[in-house]
XYZ file of N, CA, C and O in Angstrom:
408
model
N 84.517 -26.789 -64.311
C 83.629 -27.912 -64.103
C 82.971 -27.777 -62.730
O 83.553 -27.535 -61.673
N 81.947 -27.930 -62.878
C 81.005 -28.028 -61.494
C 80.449 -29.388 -61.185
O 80.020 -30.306 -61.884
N 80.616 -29.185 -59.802
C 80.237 -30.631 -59.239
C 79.373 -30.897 -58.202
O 79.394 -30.250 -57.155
N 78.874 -31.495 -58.345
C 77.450 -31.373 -57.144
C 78.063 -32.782 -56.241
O 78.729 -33.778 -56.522
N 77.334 -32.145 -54.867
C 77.637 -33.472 -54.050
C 76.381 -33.450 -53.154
O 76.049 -34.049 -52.131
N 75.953 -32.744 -53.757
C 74.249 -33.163 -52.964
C 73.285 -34.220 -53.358
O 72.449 -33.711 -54.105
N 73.057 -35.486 -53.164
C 72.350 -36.263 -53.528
C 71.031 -36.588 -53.261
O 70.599 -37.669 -53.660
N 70.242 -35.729 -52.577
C 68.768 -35.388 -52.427
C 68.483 -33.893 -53.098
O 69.289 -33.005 -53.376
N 67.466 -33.929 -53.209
C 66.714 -32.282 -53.964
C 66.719 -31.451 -53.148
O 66.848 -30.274 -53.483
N 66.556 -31.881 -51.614
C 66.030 -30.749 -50.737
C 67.930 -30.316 -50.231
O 68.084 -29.173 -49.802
N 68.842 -30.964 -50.287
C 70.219 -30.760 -50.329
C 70.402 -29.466 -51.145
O 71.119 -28.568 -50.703
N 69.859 -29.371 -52.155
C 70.486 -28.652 -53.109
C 69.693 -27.340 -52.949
O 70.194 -26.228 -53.110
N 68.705 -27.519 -52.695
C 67.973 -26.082 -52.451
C 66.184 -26.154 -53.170
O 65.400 -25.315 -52.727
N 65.777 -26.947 -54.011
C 65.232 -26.984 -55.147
C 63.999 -26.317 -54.411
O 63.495 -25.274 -54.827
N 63.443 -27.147 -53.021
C 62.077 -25.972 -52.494
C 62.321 -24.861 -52.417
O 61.369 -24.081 -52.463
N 63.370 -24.452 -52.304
C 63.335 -23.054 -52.163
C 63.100 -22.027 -53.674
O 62.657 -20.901 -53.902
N 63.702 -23.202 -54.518
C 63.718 -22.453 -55.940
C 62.349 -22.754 -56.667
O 62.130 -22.001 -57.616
N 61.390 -23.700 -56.410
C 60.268 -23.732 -56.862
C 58.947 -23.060 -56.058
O 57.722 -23.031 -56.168
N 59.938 -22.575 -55.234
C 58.949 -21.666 -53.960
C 58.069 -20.590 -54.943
O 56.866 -20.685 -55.190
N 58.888 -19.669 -55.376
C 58.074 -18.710 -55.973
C 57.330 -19.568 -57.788
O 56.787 -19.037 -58.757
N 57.515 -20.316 -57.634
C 56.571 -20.798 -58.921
C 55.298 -21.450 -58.405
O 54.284 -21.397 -59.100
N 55.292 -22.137 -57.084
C 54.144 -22.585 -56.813
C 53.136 -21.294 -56.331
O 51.921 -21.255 -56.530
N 53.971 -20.224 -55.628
C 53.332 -19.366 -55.551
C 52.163 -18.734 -56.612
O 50.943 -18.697 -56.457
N 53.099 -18.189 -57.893
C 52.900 -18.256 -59.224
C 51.674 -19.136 -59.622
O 50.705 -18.468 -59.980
N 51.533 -20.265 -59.635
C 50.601 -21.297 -59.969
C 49.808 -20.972 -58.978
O 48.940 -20.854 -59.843
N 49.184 -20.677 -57.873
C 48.233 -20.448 -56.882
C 47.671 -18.979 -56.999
O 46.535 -18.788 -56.564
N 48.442 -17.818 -57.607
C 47.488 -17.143 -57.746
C 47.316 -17.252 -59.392
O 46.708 -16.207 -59.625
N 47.488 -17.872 -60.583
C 46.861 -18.591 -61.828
C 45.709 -18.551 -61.402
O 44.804 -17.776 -61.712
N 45.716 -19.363 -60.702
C 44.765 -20.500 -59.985
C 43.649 -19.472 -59.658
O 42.540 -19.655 -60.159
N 43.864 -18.414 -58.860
C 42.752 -17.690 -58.111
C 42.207 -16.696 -59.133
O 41.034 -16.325 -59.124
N 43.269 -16.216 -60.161
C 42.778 -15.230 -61.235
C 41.684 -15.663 -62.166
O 40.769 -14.997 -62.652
N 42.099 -17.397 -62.351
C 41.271 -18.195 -63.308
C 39.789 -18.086 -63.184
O 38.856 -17.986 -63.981
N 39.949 -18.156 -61.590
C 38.657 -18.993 -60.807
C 37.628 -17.467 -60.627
O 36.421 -17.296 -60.797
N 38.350 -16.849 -60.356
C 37.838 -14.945 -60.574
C 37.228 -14.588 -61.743
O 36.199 -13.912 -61.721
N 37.752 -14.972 -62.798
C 37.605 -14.929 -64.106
C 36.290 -15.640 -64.381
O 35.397 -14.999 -64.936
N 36.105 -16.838 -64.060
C 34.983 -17.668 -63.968
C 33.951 -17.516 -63.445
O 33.002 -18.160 -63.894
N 33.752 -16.674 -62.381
C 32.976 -16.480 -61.572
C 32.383 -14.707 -62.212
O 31.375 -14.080 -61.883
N 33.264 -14.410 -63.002
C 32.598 -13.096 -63.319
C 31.808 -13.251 -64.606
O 30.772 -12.635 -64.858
N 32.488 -14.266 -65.511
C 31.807 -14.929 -66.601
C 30.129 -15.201 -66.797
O 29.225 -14.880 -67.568
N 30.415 -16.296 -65.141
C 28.975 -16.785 -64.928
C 27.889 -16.135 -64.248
O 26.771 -16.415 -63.817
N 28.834 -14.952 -64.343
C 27.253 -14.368 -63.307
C 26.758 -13.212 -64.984
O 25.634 -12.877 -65.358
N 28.538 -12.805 -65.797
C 27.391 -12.780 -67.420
C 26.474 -13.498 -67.370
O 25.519 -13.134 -66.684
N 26.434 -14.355 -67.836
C 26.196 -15.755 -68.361
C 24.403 -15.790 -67.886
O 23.383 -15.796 -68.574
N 24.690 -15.814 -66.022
C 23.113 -15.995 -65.446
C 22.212 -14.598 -65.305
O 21.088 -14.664 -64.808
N 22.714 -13.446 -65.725
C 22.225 -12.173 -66.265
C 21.181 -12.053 -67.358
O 20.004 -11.756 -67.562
N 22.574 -12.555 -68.085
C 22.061 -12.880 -69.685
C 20.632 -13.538 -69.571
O 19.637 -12.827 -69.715
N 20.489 -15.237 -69.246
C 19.768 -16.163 -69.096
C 18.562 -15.334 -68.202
O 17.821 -14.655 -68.912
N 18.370 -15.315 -67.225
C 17.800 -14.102 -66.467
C 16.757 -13.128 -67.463
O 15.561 -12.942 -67.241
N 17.580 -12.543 -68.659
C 17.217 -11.450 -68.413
C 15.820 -12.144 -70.123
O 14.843 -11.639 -70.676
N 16.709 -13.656 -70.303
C 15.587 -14.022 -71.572
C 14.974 -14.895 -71.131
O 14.016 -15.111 -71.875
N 14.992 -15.621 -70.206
C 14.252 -16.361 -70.141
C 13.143 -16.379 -68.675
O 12.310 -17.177 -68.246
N 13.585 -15.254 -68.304
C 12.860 -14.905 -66.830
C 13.377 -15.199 -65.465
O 13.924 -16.254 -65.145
N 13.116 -13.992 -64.546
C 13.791 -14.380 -63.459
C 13.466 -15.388 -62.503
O 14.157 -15.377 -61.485
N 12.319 -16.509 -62.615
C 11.732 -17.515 -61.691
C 12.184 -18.783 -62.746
O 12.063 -19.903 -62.250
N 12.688 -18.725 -64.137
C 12.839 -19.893 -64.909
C 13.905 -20.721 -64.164
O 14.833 -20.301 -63.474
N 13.607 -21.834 -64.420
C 14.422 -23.187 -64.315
C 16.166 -22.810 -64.426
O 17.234 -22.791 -63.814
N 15.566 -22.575 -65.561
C 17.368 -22.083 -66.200
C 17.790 -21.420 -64.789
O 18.244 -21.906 -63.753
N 17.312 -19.572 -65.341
C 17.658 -19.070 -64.060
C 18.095 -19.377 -62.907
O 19.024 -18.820 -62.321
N 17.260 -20.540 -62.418
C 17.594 -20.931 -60.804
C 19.125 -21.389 -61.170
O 20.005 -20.609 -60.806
N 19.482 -22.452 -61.784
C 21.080 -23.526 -62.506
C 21.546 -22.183 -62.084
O 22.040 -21.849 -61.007
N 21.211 -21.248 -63.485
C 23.040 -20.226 -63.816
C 22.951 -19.673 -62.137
O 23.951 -19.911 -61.459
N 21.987 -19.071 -61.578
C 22.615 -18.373 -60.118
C 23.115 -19.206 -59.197
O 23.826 -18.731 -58.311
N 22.800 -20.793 -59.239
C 23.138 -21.621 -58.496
C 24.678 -21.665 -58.576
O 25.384 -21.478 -57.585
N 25.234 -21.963 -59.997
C 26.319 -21.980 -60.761
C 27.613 -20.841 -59.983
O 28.819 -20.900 -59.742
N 26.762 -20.091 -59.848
C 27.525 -18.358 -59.342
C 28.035 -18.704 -58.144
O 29.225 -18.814 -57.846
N 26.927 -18.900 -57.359
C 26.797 -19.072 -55.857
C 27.863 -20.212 -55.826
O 28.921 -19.857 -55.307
N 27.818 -21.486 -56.260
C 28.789 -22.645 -56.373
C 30.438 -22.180 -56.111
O 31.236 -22.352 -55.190
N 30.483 -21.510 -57.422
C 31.473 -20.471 -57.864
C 32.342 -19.560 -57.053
O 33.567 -19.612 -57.166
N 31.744 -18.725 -56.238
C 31.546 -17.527 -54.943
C 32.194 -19.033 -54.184
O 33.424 -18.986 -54.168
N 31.837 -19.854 -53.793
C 32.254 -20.634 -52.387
C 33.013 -21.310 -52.553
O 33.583 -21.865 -51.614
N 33.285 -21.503 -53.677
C 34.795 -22.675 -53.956
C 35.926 -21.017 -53.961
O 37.145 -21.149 -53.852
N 35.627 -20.350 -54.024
C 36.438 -18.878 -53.798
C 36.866 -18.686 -52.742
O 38.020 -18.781 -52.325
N 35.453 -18.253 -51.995
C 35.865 -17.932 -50.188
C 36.410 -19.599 -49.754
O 37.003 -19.591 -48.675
N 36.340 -20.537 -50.190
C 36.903 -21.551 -49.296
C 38.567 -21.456 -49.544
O 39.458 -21.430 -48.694
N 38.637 -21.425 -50.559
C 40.392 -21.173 -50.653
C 40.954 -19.853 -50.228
O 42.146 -19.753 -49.940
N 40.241 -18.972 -50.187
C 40.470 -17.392 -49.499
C 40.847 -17.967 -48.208
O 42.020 -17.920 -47.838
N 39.851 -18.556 -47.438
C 40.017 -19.210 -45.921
C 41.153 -20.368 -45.877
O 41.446 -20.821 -44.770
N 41.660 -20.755 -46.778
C 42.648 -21.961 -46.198
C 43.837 -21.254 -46.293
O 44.124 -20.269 -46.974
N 44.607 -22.033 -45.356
C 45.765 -21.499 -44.721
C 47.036 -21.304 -45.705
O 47.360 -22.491 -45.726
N 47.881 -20.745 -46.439
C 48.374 -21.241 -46.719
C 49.776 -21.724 -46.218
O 50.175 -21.284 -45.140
N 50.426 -22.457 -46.814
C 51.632 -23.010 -45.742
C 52.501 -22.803 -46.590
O 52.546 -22.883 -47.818
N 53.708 -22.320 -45.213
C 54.491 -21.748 -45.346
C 55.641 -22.631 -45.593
O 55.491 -23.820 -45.311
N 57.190 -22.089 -46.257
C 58.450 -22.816 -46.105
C 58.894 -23.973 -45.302
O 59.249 -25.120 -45.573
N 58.768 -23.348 -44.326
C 58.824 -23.892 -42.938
C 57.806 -25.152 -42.575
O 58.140 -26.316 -42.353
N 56.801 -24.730 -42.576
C 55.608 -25.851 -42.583
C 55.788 -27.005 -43.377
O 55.486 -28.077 -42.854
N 56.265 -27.004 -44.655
C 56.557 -27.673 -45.693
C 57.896 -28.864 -45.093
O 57.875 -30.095 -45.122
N 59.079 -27.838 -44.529
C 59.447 -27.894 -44.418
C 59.748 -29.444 -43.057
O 60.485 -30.429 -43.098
N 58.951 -29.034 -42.222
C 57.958 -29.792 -41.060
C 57.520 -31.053 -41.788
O 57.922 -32.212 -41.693
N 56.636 -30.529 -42.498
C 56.007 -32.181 -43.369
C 56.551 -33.146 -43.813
O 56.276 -34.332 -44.000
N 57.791 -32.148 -44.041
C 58.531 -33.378 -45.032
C 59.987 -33.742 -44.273
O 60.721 -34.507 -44.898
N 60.310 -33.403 -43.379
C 61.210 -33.821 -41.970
C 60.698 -33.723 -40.566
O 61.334 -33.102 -39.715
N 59.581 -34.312 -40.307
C 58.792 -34.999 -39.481
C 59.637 -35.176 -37.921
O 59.156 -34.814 -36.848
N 61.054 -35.846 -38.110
C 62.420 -36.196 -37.246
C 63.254 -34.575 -36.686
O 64.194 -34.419 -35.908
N 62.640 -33.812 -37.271
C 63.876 -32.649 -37.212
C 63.362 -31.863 -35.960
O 62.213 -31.626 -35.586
N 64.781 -31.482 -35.345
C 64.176 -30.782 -34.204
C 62.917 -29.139 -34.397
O 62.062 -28.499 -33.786
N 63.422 -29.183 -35.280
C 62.203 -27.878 -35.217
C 60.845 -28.779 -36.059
O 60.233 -27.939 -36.718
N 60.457 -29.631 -36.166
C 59.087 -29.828 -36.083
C 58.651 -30.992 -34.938
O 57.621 -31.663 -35.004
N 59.387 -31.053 -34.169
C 58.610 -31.337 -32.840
C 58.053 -30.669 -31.967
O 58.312 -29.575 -31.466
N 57.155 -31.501 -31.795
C 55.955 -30.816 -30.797
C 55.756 -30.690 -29.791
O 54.998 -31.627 -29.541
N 55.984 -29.834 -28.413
C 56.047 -30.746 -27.544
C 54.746 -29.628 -25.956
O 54.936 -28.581 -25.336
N 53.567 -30.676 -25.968
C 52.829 -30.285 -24.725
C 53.874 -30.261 -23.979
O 54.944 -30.868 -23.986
N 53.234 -29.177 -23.097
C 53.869 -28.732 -21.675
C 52.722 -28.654 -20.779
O 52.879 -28.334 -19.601
């Protein structure tokens, strides 16, 4: 029989064990968005290539791309945070996430 006597989540370990799944879910996330972005630039090729390169359309689907491309590089650029950091956020009181000017 096993018995737990940890009565919080972070007692027991659980960030640490959903560590590599959020990981997991974040690059989903980036493969998806990759995926999408290679789609739509099919997509504004295609459109492009029938309906002309100054059409209305045209302008949308490359807009679409470009949209696409920067919701990319913006998450390329954000930080991501670490164990520790997390760790910080969510024990605010603990000596290792105080801050202290000198």
């Amino acid at each position: 029989m096993i018995q737990v006597l940890a009565t919080k989540p972070q007692e027991v370990g659980v960030n640490l064990i959903n560590e590599p799944l959020e990981r997991n879910f974040e690059q989903e996330r980036t493969r998806r968005l990759e995926a999408n972005i290679q789609a739509a630039i099919a997509e504004a090729r295609a459109i492009s290539q029938q309906k002309g390169v100054t059409s209305r359309e045209s302008a949308v689907a490359w807009d679409i791309v470009e949209e696409l491309q920067a919701a990319a590089c913006h998450r390329r650029e954000q930080k991501q945070k670490t164990p520790f950091d997390r760790y910080c956020e969510e024990n605010p009181s603990a000596i290792e996430a105080l801050i202290y000017d000198l």
